[in-house]
Short mmCIF file of C-alpha atoms and ligand atoms in Angstrom, two decimals:
data_model
loop_
_atom_site.label_atom_id
_atom_site.label_comp_id
_atom_site.label_asym_id
_atom_site.label_seq_id
_atom_site.Cartn_x
_atom_site.Cartn_y
_atom_site.Cartn_z
CA UNK W 1114 72.45 102.86 97.27
CA UNK W 1115 76.17 102.23 95.03
CA UNK W 1116 78.74 100.43 96.20
CA UNK W 1117 81.96 101.86 98.12
CA UNK W 1118 85.18 99.85 97.56
CA UNK W 1119 87.75 100.75 100.69
CA UNK W 1120 91.53 100.00 100.37
CA UNK W 1121 93.74 100.16 103.57
CA UNK W 1122 97.50 100.56 103.68
CA UNK W 1123 100.08 99.01 105.46
CA UNK W 1124 100.20 102.18 108.38
CA UNK W 1125 95.89 101.54 108.43
CA UNK W 1126 96.90 97.78 109.50
CA UNK W 1127 99.83 97.88 111.25
CA UNK W 1128 98.65 96.56 114.34
CA UNK W 1129 95.38 96.91 116.66
CA UNK W 1130 94.89 100.21 117.24
CA UNK W 1131 95.07 100.85 113.61
CA UNK W 1132 92.89 98.22 112.40
CA UNK W 1133 89.84 99.05 114.87
CA UNK W 1134 90.17 102.85 113.07
CA UNK W 1135 89.36 100.58 110.13
CA UNK W 1136 86.80 98.57 111.24
CA UNK W 1137 84.84 102.28 112.78
CA UNK W 1138 85.38 103.66 108.67
CA UNK W 1139 83.98 100.51 107.06
CA UNK W 1140 81.03 100.59 110.43
CA UNK W 1141 80.28 104.06 109.45
CA UNK W 1142 78.50 103.81 106.39
CA UNK W 1143 76.39 100.66 105.20
CA UNK W 1144 77.60 101.42 101.42
CA UNK W 1145 81.47 100.34 102.47
CA UNK W 1146 80.68 97.15 101.39
CA UNK W 1147 84.41 95.44 99.85
CA UNK W 1148 87.33 95.86 101.91
CA UNK W 1149 90.98 95.86 100.69
CA UNK W 1150 93.45 95.70 103.33
CA UNK W 1151 97.27 95.64 102.61
CA UNK W 1152 100.02 93.71 104.55
CA UNK W 1153 100.40 95.88 108.42
CA UNK W 1154 103.24 98.22 106.91
CA UNK W 1155 105.55 100.21 110.07
CA UNK W 1156 104.36 100.96 113.41
CA UNK W 1157 107.00 103.17 114.44
CA UNK W 1158 109.93 104.21 111.92
CA UNK W 1159 112.64 101.88 112.79
CA UNK W 1160 110.17 99.01 112.60
CA UNK W 1161 110.37 97.11 109.27
CA UNK W 1162 107.38 96.01 107.46
CA UNK W 1163 105.43 92.78 106.64
CA UNK W 1164 105.77 91.91 103.44
CA UNK W 1165 109.92 93.30 104.02
CA UNK W 1166 110.26 90.47 106.16
CA UNK W 1167 108.67 87.62 103.94
CA UNK W 1168 110.65 88.80 101.23
CA UNK W 1169 113.76 88.33 103.69
CA UNK W 1170 112.35 84.96 105.08
CA UNK W 1171 111.70 83.51 101.67
CA UNK W 1172 115.40 84.27 100.33
CA UNK W 1173 116.97 83.37 103.77
CA UNK W 1174 116.21 79.99 101.89
CA UNK W 1175 118.37 79.70 99.88
CA UNK W 1176 120.90 82.80 101.02
CA UNK W 1177 122.33 83.95 104.35
CA UNK W 1178 120.36 86.63 106.04
CA UNK W 1179 122.14 90.24 105.47
CA UNK W 1180 120.94 91.09 108.71
CA UNK W 1181 122.26 87.31 110.63
CA UNK W 1182 119.11 85.46 111.10
CA UNK W 1183 117.83 82.10 110.32
CA UNK W 1184 115.01 81.73 108.56
CA UNK W 1185 112.72 80.57 111.46
CA UNK W 1186 113.71 83.32 113.28
CA UNK W 1187 112.39 85.82 110.75
CA UNK W 1188 109.14 83.90 110.50
CA UNK W 1189 109.08 83.86 114.46
CA UNK W 1190 108.62 87.95 113.84
CA UNK W 1191 106.15 88.03 111.29
CA UNK W 1192 103.91 84.84 113.38
CA UNK W 1193 104.08 87.02 116.27
CA UNK W 1194 103.22 90.17 114.76
CA UNK W 1195 99.60 88.50 113.34
CA UNK W 1196 99.92 86.55 116.30
CA UNK W 1197 99.91 90.16 119.01
CA UNK W 1198 96.94 91.76 116.20
CA UNK W 1199 94.61 88.85 116.69
CA UNK W 1200 95.40 88.68 120.72
CA UNK W 1201 94.96 92.59 121.00
CA UNK W 1202 91.85 92.60 119.08
CA UNK W 1203 90.44 90.35 121.49
CA UNK W 1204 89.28 87.54 118.32
CA UNK W 1205 88.41 83.87 119.25
CA UNK W 1206 90.55 83.22 115.41
CA UNK W 1207 93.39 80.29 115.92
CA UNK W 1208 95.99 81.84 112.91
CA UNK W 1209 98.50 79.39 113.50
CA UNK W 1210 97.14 76.77 110.81
CA UNK W 1211 97.37 79.34 109.09
CA UNK W 1212 100.17 80.37 109.71
CA UNK W 1213 102.13 76.88 109.57
CA UNK W 1214 101.22 76.50 105.95
CA UNK W 1215 102.61 79.41 105.05
CA UNK W 1216 105.55 78.47 106.65
CA UNK W 1217 105.84 75.14 105.32
CA UNK W 1218 105.11 76.21 101.34
CA UNK W 1219 107.78 79.23 101.71
CA UNK W 1220 110.36 76.84 103.20
CA UNK W 1221 109.65 74.12 100.58
CA UNK W 1222 110.28 76.67 97.96
CA UNK W 1223 107.64 78.19 96.93
CA UNK W 1224 109.39 81.44 95.69
CA UNK W 1225 109.26 84.97 96.87
CA UNK W 1226 105.97 85.85 94.86
CA UNK W 1227 104.14 83.45 97.35
CA UNK W 1228 106.04 84.78 99.84
CA UNK W 1229 105.10 88.27 99.83
CA UNK W 1230 101.62 87.64 99.25
CA UNK W 1231 101.13 86.30 102.47
CA UNK W 1232 101.73 89.44 104.02
CA UNK W 1233 98.25 90.50 102.55
CA UNK W 1234 96.76 87.06 102.46
CA UNK W 1235 96.60 86.44 106.34
CA UNK W 1236 95.75 90.55 107.27
CA UNK W 1237 92.90 89.55 104.80
CA UNK W 1238 91.85 86.35 107.40
CA UNK W 1239 92.07 88.69 110.57
CA UNK W 1240 89.93 91.24 108.63
CA UNK W 1241 87.35 89.25 107.22
CA UNK W 1242 86.84 87.91 111.17
CA UNK W 1243 86.69 91.49 112.17
CA UNK W 1244 84.38 92.50 110.18
CA UNK W 1245 82.51 89.51 110.08
CA UNK W 1246 82.53 89.60 106.16
CA UNK W 1247 83.18 86.66 103.46
CA UNK W 1248 86.78 86.28 102.33
CA UNK W 1249 87.34 86.18 98.94
CA UNK W 1250 91.09 85.21 97.63
CA UNK W 1251 92.10 87.01 95.33
CA UNK W 1252 93.88 84.36 93.20
CA UNK W 1253 90.94 83.30 92.03
CA UNK W 1254 89.93 86.35 90.16
CA UNK W 1255 92.82 88.52 89.38
CA UNK W 1256 94.74 86.44 86.40
CA UNK W 1257 98.87 86.70 85.04
CA UNK W 1258 99.68 85.19 82.00
CA UNK W 1259 102.73 82.39 82.15
CA UNK W 1260 105.08 86.19 81.83
CA UNK W 1261 103.78 87.93 84.64
CA UNK W 1262 101.92 90.17 82.72
CA UNK W 1263 98.59 90.97 84.76
CA UNK W 1264 95.82 90.47 82.67
CA UNK W 1265 92.49 93.26 82.74
CA UNK W 1266 90.14 92.19 80.52
CA UNK W 1267 89.88 88.15 82.28
CA UNK W 1268 90.28 89.66 85.45
CA UNK W 1269 87.55 91.74 85.05
CA UNK W 1270 85.67 89.26 83.91
CA UNK W 1271 86.02 86.74 86.85
CA UNK W 1272 85.87 89.75 89.36
CA UNK W 1273 82.42 90.36 88.19
CA UNK W 1274 81.87 87.42 88.10
CA UNK W 1275 82.77 85.85 91.74
CA UNK W 1276 82.12 89.43 93.45
CA UNK W 1277 79.06 89.63 92.06
CA UNK W 1278 77.52 86.95 94.40
CA UNK W 1279 78.73 88.52 97.59
CA UNK W 1280 77.46 91.99 99.49
CA UNK W 1281 80.07 92.71 101.05
CA UNK W 1282 83.85 90.96 101.18
CA UNK W 1283 87.37 90.98 102.29
CA UNK W 1284 89.47 90.91 99.23
CA UNK W 1285 93.39 90.92 100.20
CA UNK W 1286 95.51 93.18 98.04
CA UNK W 1287 98.86 92.87 96.37
CA UNK W 1288 98.35 89.35 94.71
CA UNK W 1289 96.88 87.24 91.90
CA UNK W 1290 97.63 84.29 90.10
CA UNK W 1291 98.44 82.71 86.94
CA UNK W 1292 96.80 79.94 85.01
CA UNK W 1293 98.97 77.48 86.88
CA UNK W 1294 98.08 78.34 89.97
CA UNK W 1295 101.30 79.80 91.14
CA UNK W 1296 100.63 82.76 93.11
CA UNK W 1297 101.68 86.33 91.21
CA UNK W 1298 101.78 89.58 93.18
CA UNK W 1299 101.77 93.13 91.96
CA UNK W 1300 105.05 95.79 91.52
CA UNK W 1301 105.51 97.29 95.33
CA UNK W 1302 102.35 99.40 96.57
CA UNK W 1303 100.69 96.83 94.40
CA UNK W 1304 97.77 96.60 96.79
CA UNK W 1305 96.11 99.82 95.29
CA UNK W 1306 96.37 98.21 92.19
CA UNK W 1307 93.50 95.09 93.72
CA UNK W 1308 91.63 98.10 95.25
CA UNK W 1309 90.94 99.66 91.72
CA UNK W 1310 90.07 95.76 90.03
CA UNK W 1311 87.65 95.56 92.44
CA UNK W 1312 85.86 98.40 92.42
CA UNK W 1313 86.10 97.96 88.52
CA UNK W 1314 85.03 94.48 88.92
CA UNK W 1315 81.49 95.76 91.30
CA UNK W 1316 80.81 98.48 90.01
CA UNK W 1317 81.86 100.89 92.38
CA UNK W 1318 79.91 104.23 92.70
CA UNK W 1319 83.24 105.22 94.56
CA UNK W 1320 87.07 104.08 95.35
CA UNK W 1321 88.03 105.01 98.96
CA UNK W 1322 91.57 104.38 99.09
CA UNK W 1323 92.70 105.05 102.69
CA UNK W 1324 96.21 105.63 103.52
CA UNK W 1325 98.33 107.79 106.50
CA UNK W 1326 98.02 111.23 104.54
CA UNK W 1327 94.72 113.57 104.23
CA UNK W 1328 94.71 113.08 99.99
CA UNK W 1329 97.66 113.60 97.91
CA UNK W 1330 100.11 116.22 98.77
CA UNK W 1331 101.30 119.55 96.39
CA UNK W 1332 104.58 117.76 96.43
CA UNK W 1333 106.44 115.05 98.42
CA UNK W 1334 106.03 115.48 102.18
CA UNK W 1335 109.52 114.04 103.24
CA UNK W 1336 110.76 117.29 100.68
CA UNK W 1337 108.71 119.58 101.99
CA UNK W 1338 107.49 120.23 105.52
CA UNK W 1339 103.70 120.16 105.80
CA UNK W 1340 102.62 120.91 101.81
CA UNK W 1341 98.85 121.69 100.21
CA UNK W 1342 96.78 119.23 100.01
CA UNK W 1343 95.30 119.16 96.40
CA UNK W 1344 91.69 118.87 96.68
CA UNK W 1345 90.93 117.40 92.95
CA UNK W 1346 92.42 116.39 90.82
CA UNK W 1347 92.38 114.32 87.04
CA UNK W 1348 93.48 110.95 86.54
CA UNK W 1349 95.96 111.87 83.40
CA UNK W 1350 97.37 114.22 86.36
CA UNK W 1351 97.43 111.72 89.00
CA UNK W 1352 99.22 108.90 86.41
CA UNK W 1353 101.94 111.52 85.80
CA UNK W 1354 102.57 112.68 89.41
CA UNK W 1355 102.22 108.20 90.83
CA UNK W 1356 104.32 107.49 87.57
CA UNK W 1357 107.17 110.53 88.31
CA UNK W 1358 107.20 109.32 91.93
CA UNK W 1359 104.20 110.75 94.13
CA UNK W 1360 104.12 107.39 95.19
CA UNK W 1361 101.12 107.72 97.64
CA UNK W 1362 98.86 105.89 94.40
CA UNK W 1363 100.52 103.08 92.58
CA UNK W 1364 102.20 103.99 89.47
CA UNK W 1365 99.24 101.53 87.10
CA UNK W 1366 96.10 101.47 89.84
CA UNK W 1367 94.19 104.27 87.63
CA UNK W 1368 93.62 102.71 85.25
CA UNK W 1369 91.05 99.63 86.16
CA UNK W 1370 88.89 102.09 87.86
CA UNK W 1371 89.68 105.11 85.16
CA UNK W 1372 88.03 102.75 82.19
CA UNK W 1373 85.23 102.29 84.39
CA UNK W 1374 84.90 106.37 84.97
CA UNK W 1375 84.89 105.57 88.87
CA UNK W 1376 86.17 108.46 91.16
CA UNK W 1377 89.08 107.85 93.71
CA UNK W 1378 88.83 109.40 97.43
CA UNK W 1379 92.48 109.59 98.82
CA UNK W 1380 91.67 109.40 102.69
CA UNK W 1381 92.89 109.60 106.22
CA UNK W 1382 92.46 106.18 108.59
CA UNK W 1383 94.06 108.75 111.30
CA UNK W 1384 91.76 111.75 110.52
CA UNK W 1385 89.02 110.29 108.69
CA UNK W 1386 87.14 113.17 108.32
CA UNK W 1387 89.55 115.58 107.07
CA UNK W 1388 88.17 115.61 102.70
CA UNK W 1389 91.28 114.41 101.63
CA UNK W 1390 91.81 114.64 97.70
CA UNK W 1391 89.33 113.49 94.70
CA UNK W 1392 90.34 111.95 91.12
CA UNK W 1393 88.30 112.17 88.64
CA UNK W 1394 88.01 112.67 84.71
CA UNK W 1395 87.59 116.11 84.36
CA UNK W 1396 88.59 117.41 87.44
CA UNK W 1397 85.97 119.08 90.17
CA UNK W 1398 86.13 122.41 89.45
CA UNK W 1399 87.73 124.98 86.58
CA UNK W 1400 90.82 125.37 87.21
CA UNK W 1401 92.44 128.63 87.44
CA UNK W 1402 94.71 129.55 84.58
CA UNK W 1403 98.52 129.06 85.09
CA UNK W 1404 97.85 126.81 88.69
CA UNK W 1405 99.73 124.19 89.20
CA UNK W 1406 98.77 120.80 90.60
CA UNK W 1407 101.31 119.04 92.17
CA UNK W 1408 105.39 118.19 91.32
CA UNK W 1409 107.06 115.50 92.06
CA UNK W 1410 110.71 113.90 90.17
CA UNK W 1411 112.93 110.80 90.70
CA UNK W 1412 116.39 110.34 91.10
CA UNK W 1413 119.10 108.64 88.90
CA UNK W 1414 118.58 109.13 85.16
CA UNK W 1415 121.10 108.63 82.85
CA UNK W 1416 120.50 110.91 80.02
CA UNK W 1417 122.61 110.25 76.17
CA UNK W 1418 122.36 113.09 74.00
CA UNK W 1419 123.37 112.99 70.05
CA UNK W 1420 124.44 115.48 67.68
CA UNK W 1421 124.71 114.94 64.28
CA UNK W 1422 124.51 117.91 61.32
CA UNK W 1423 121.76 117.48 59.52
CA UNK W 1424 120.04 115.36 61.79
CA UNK W 1425 116.31 116.55 60.73
CA UNK W 1426 116.35 116.40 57.22
CA UNK W 1427 117.78 112.65 57.68
CA UNK W 1428 114.61 109.73 57.53
CA UNK W 1429 114.63 107.52 60.09
CA UNK W 1430 116.85 108.98 61.74
CA UNK W 1431 115.04 108.07 65.68
CA UNK W 1432 114.25 105.11 64.25
CA UNK W 1433 117.53 103.90 64.00
CA UNK W 1434 118.31 104.79 67.41
CA UNK W 1435 115.04 103.35 69.15
CA UNK W 1436 116.13 100.43 67.04
CA UNK W 1437 118.77 99.99 69.57
CA UNK W 1438 116.93 100.34 72.63
CA UNK W 1439 114.97 98.01 71.32
CA UNK W 1440 117.57 95.10 70.89
CA UNK W 1441 118.66 96.36 74.56
CA UNK W 1442 115.65 95.47 75.99
CA UNK W 1443 115.31 98.50 76.66
CA UNK W 1444 112.35 101.64 77.59
CA UNK W 1445 112.59 105.12 77.56
CA UNK W 1446 111.07 107.69 79.25
CA UNK W 1447 111.60 110.67 77.96
CA UNK W 1448 113.46 111.89 74.23
CA UNK W 1449 113.70 115.51 74.14
CA UNK W 1450 114.34 116.90 70.62
CA UNK W 1451 116.41 119.71 68.64
CA UNK W 1452 117.50 120.65 65.07
CA UNK W 1453 119.54 118.32 65.24
CA UNK W 1454 120.14 117.39 68.77
CA UNK W 1455 118.14 114.33 69.84
CA UNK W 1456 118.27 113.19 73.49
CA UNK W 1457 117.23 109.92 75.00
CA UNK W 1458 116.23 109.58 79.62
CA UNK W 1459 116.43 106.54 80.66
CA UNK W 1460 116.38 104.48 84.43
CA UNK W 1461 119.96 104.62 85.31
CA UNK W 1462 119.19 101.25 86.63
CA UNK W 1463 118.13 99.59 83.17
CA UNK W 1464 121.79 101.10 81.86
CA UNK W 1465 123.86 99.60 83.92
CA UNK W 1466 126.46 97.41 82.94
CA UNK W 1467 125.22 97.74 79.16
CA UNK W 1468 126.11 101.38 78.32
CA UNK W 1469 129.27 100.45 76.53
CA UNK W 1470 127.65 98.03 74.08
CA UNK W 1471 124.62 100.68 73.96
CA UNK W 1472 126.66 103.67 73.06
CA UNK W 1473 128.67 101.05 70.37
CA UNK W 1474 126.01 100.26 68.79
CA UNK W 1475 124.64 103.43 68.27
CA UNK W 1476 127.37 105.04 67.60
CA UNK W 1477 127.54 102.54 64.57
CA UNK W 1478 123.41 103.10 63.72
CA UNK W 1479 123.29 106.14 64.21
CA UNK W 1480 126.73 107.92 63.26
CA UNK W 1481 126.31 110.97 65.46
CA UNK W 1482 128.89 113.60 65.07
CA UNK W 1483 129.27 113.94 69.40
CA UNK W 1484 127.30 111.68 71.75
CA UNK W 1485 127.49 112.71 75.40
CA UNK W 1486 126.46 110.77 78.68
CA UNK W 1487 125.51 112.26 81.78
CA UNK W 1488 124.35 110.11 84.84
CA UNK W 1489 123.32 111.03 88.25
CA UNK W 1490 120.65 112.74 86.42
CA UNK W 1491 116.80 113.61 88.99
CA UNK W 1492 114.28 114.39 86.87
CA UNK W 1493 111.05 116.80 88.48
CA UNK W 1494 108.27 117.17 86.78
CA UNK W 1495 105.46 120.07 87.61
CA UNK W 1496 101.69 118.46 86.22
CA UNK W 1497 99.02 121.15 86.10
CA UNK W 1498 95.88 120.64 83.65
CA UNK W 1499 95.67 125.24 83.94
CA UNK W 1500 99.50 125.15 82.59
CA UNK W 1501 97.84 124.39 79.03
CA UNK W 1502 99.14 126.91 76.65
CA UNK W 1503 100.28 129.02 79.69
CA UNK W 1504 103.90 130.86 79.17
CA UNK W 1505 103.90 132.89 82.30
CA UNK W 1506 103.49 128.94 83.79
CA UNK W 1507 107.35 127.96 82.40
CA UNK W 1508 108.97 131.86 82.95
CA UNK W 1509 107.45 131.52 86.86
CA UNK W 1510 109.35 127.91 86.96
CA UNK W 1511 112.66 129.20 84.79
CA UNK W 1512 112.83 132.12 87.38
CA UNK W 1513 112.35 130.12 90.26
CA UNK W 1514 115.66 127.75 89.25
CA UNK W 1515 117.46 130.45 88.06
CA UNK W 1516 116.99 132.53 91.45
CA UNK W 1517 117.77 129.36 93.57
CA UNK W 1518 120.92 128.83 91.12
CA UNK W 1519 120.14 125.08 90.04
CA UNK W 1520 121.82 124.38 86.94
CA UNK W 1521 119.31 123.15 84.25
CA UNK W 1522 120.17 119.48 82.35
CA UNK W 1523 117.61 119.13 80.67
CA UNK W 1524 113.81 120.29 79.70
CA UNK W 1525 110.87 118.24 78.05
CA UNK W 1526 107.16 119.69 77.55
CA UNK W 1527 105.01 117.19 76.83
CA UNK W 1528 102.72 117.76 74.02
CA UNK W 1529 99.91 117.63 76.08
CA UNK W 1530 101.56 120.89 77.95
CA UNK W 1531 100.16 118.91 80.88
CA UNK W 1532 103.76 118.79 82.29
CA UNK W 1533 107.63 120.45 82.02
CA UNK W 1534 110.34 118.32 82.97
CA UNK W 1535 113.25 119.61 83.95
CA UNK W 1536 116.14 116.91 84.85
CA UNK W 1537 118.57 118.47 87.17
CA UNK W 1538 121.80 116.90 89.12
CA UNK W 1539 120.69 114.06 91.75
CA UNK W 1540 122.16 116.49 94.03
CA UNK W 1541 120.06 119.45 92.78
CA UNK W 1542 116.84 117.18 93.78
CA UNK W 1543 115.16 118.13 96.77
CA UNK W 1544 116.49 121.99 96.13
CA UNK W 1545 114.79 121.92 92.88
CA UNK W 1546 111.22 120.52 93.93
CA UNK W 1547 111.24 122.72 97.15
CA UNK W 1548 112.39 126.23 94.21
CA UNK W 1549 109.28 125.12 92.20
CA UNK W 1550 106.63 123.92 95.34
CA UNK W 1551 107.46 127.49 96.80
CA UNK W 1552 107.32 128.97 93.01
CA UNK W 1553 103.71 127.96 93.08
CA UNK W 1554 102.31 127.28 96.64
CA UNK W 1555 101.14 130.44 96.69
CA UNK W 1556 98.72 130.13 93.59
CA UNK W 1557 95.48 130.96 93.43
CA UNK W 1558 93.44 128.23 95.83
CA UNK W 1559 90.46 126.53 94.46
P1 LIG O 2279 99.78 103.01 102.22
O1 LIG O 2279 101.18 101.98 102.83
O2 LIG O 2279 98.84 103.61 102.61
O3 LIG O 2279 99.79 102.65 101.00
P2 LIG O 2279 101.88 104.76 101.13
O4 LIG O 2279 103.65 104.68 102.15
O5 LIG O 2279 102.59 103.45 99.94
O6 LIG O 2279 100.97 104.29 101.76
O7 LIG O 2279 101.97 105.67 99.97
C1 LIG O 2279 101.61 107.04 100.76
C2 LIG O 2279 102.82 107.68 101.32
O8 LIG O 2279 103.22 108.63 100.16
C3 LIG O 2279 102.78 109.13 102.69
O9 LIG O 2279 102.92 108.81 103.63
C4 LIG O 2279 103.97 109.76 102.12
O10 LIG O 2279 105.05 109.78 103.02
C5 LIG O 2279 103.84 109.69 100.29
N1 LIG O 2279 104.11 110.11 99.50
C6 LIG O 2279 105.09 111.19 98.70
N2 LIG O 2279 104.43 111.49 97.96
C7 LIG O 2279 103.20 112.41 98.57
C8 LIG O 2279 101.93 113.17 97.27
N3 LIG O 2279 102.68 113.83 96.83
N4 LIG O 2279 101.07 113.05 98.39
C9 LIG O 2279 101.10 112.23 99.57
N5 LIG O 2279 101.59 111.29 99.82
C10 LIG O 2279 102.74 111.44 99.28
N1 LIG O 2280 102.20 94.98 101.34
C1 LIG O 2280 102.92 95.40 99.67
C2 LIG O 2280 104.31 95.82 99.40
O1 LIG O 2280 104.45 96.49 100.71
C3 LIG O 2280 101.82 96.22 98.81
C4 LIG O 2280 101.00 96.93 99.02
O2 LIG O 2280 101.64 97.64 100.27
O3 LIG O 2280 101.04 97.95 98.56
O4 LIG O 2280 104.51 96.68 98.47
MG1 LIG O 2281 100.73 102.57 98.76
#
């Protein structure tokens, strides 16, 4: 029988009741061998995630807490959450020595990555007890370089070696370590990465990603009420959607499993019988032409639009523009172009404070006839492998936006024809997502 790796998100480990569901899920199948827990998330909407409390505790060692608590008071909130979980589960387990060690290290200035990682670490200790499985610390296997960049191949070798010696285990999510032993975390939501890394390392047959929704939905449920579930999706489509804002899976978590061809199943801890979403290389079935898989987006981009007569004939024009960006240490999101126009789309927070200098440098290097800047742009991606070579899809999309009176500031269709991205004003973001969803949600089902 193949091995399954099961990652549980913050809401799935938020309290003892949720952890009992985790235990039932793991015990339901003998092949659910490796478990990757996140840190306890919110129990109710006004609650604070343990990870957020840990970041707060760490910064309170250096500067006053925005909510006015002292370091020890914040740490007590964290410690109490864990103690309550242990006692509500009825575990005969004294977590206090581990809590005292974490307290001393954060207070001693171990830094934000160490502090944040302890959410998963402490949760992992409890889950290992609860399931009676060995605790395996990812600090010994998941490797980052001195600049904090994740090293996938060295990690793969170490994970395969270390977990190859275990039949089952609990590996806390979200962190690894640098060569000097200092703890390093992935970006927020990074426990999904750990699950994917562990799945690749043990050669899993399936990576189960357990969360609080019954799979990937066609769009963000906070924008559209009860969107349809996507039964099957390809790695490439998911990469587009998660990069563009479908936060259900960390935007880089697809890479380790994709290399190994391991399918991912997104499942709901609160409704474990629901089928969820299957993510594979090819997708489950043939997709009807014109079918849209999902819609996702993000706010706060800046468009810099250049116009110059005969730009198209000028050799090296794009290179000069890109070299200015490189000098400013900026990566760009999109670069739609016309015959004599070229636009570059950047995340607004990346250019904040350096826009004037950037524009001056672009003027000098590229000598455009005009240069326009639009801030406060939201990008919305409509993604689907069924969209390739389907002119009707674009017509339907733009028709829907025109019908809703939405002004489109930018259009970019990737050469893969896997997606169409529109730029609209931030204020129109939600309306745009709803209009596109309404235009495509009634398309034929799989
Ligand atoms: P976890 O803590 O389990 O990792 P996350 O909060 O990271 O869970 O991701 C699940 C959440 O992602 C859902 O509760 C939902 O609000 C949000 N979400 C955003 N876009 C989508 C989407 N397209 N499909 C499903 N969930 C989405
Ligand atoms: N606990 C971390 C976070 O809140 C990682 C995760 O949940 O995936 O971002
Ligand atoms: Mg997540």
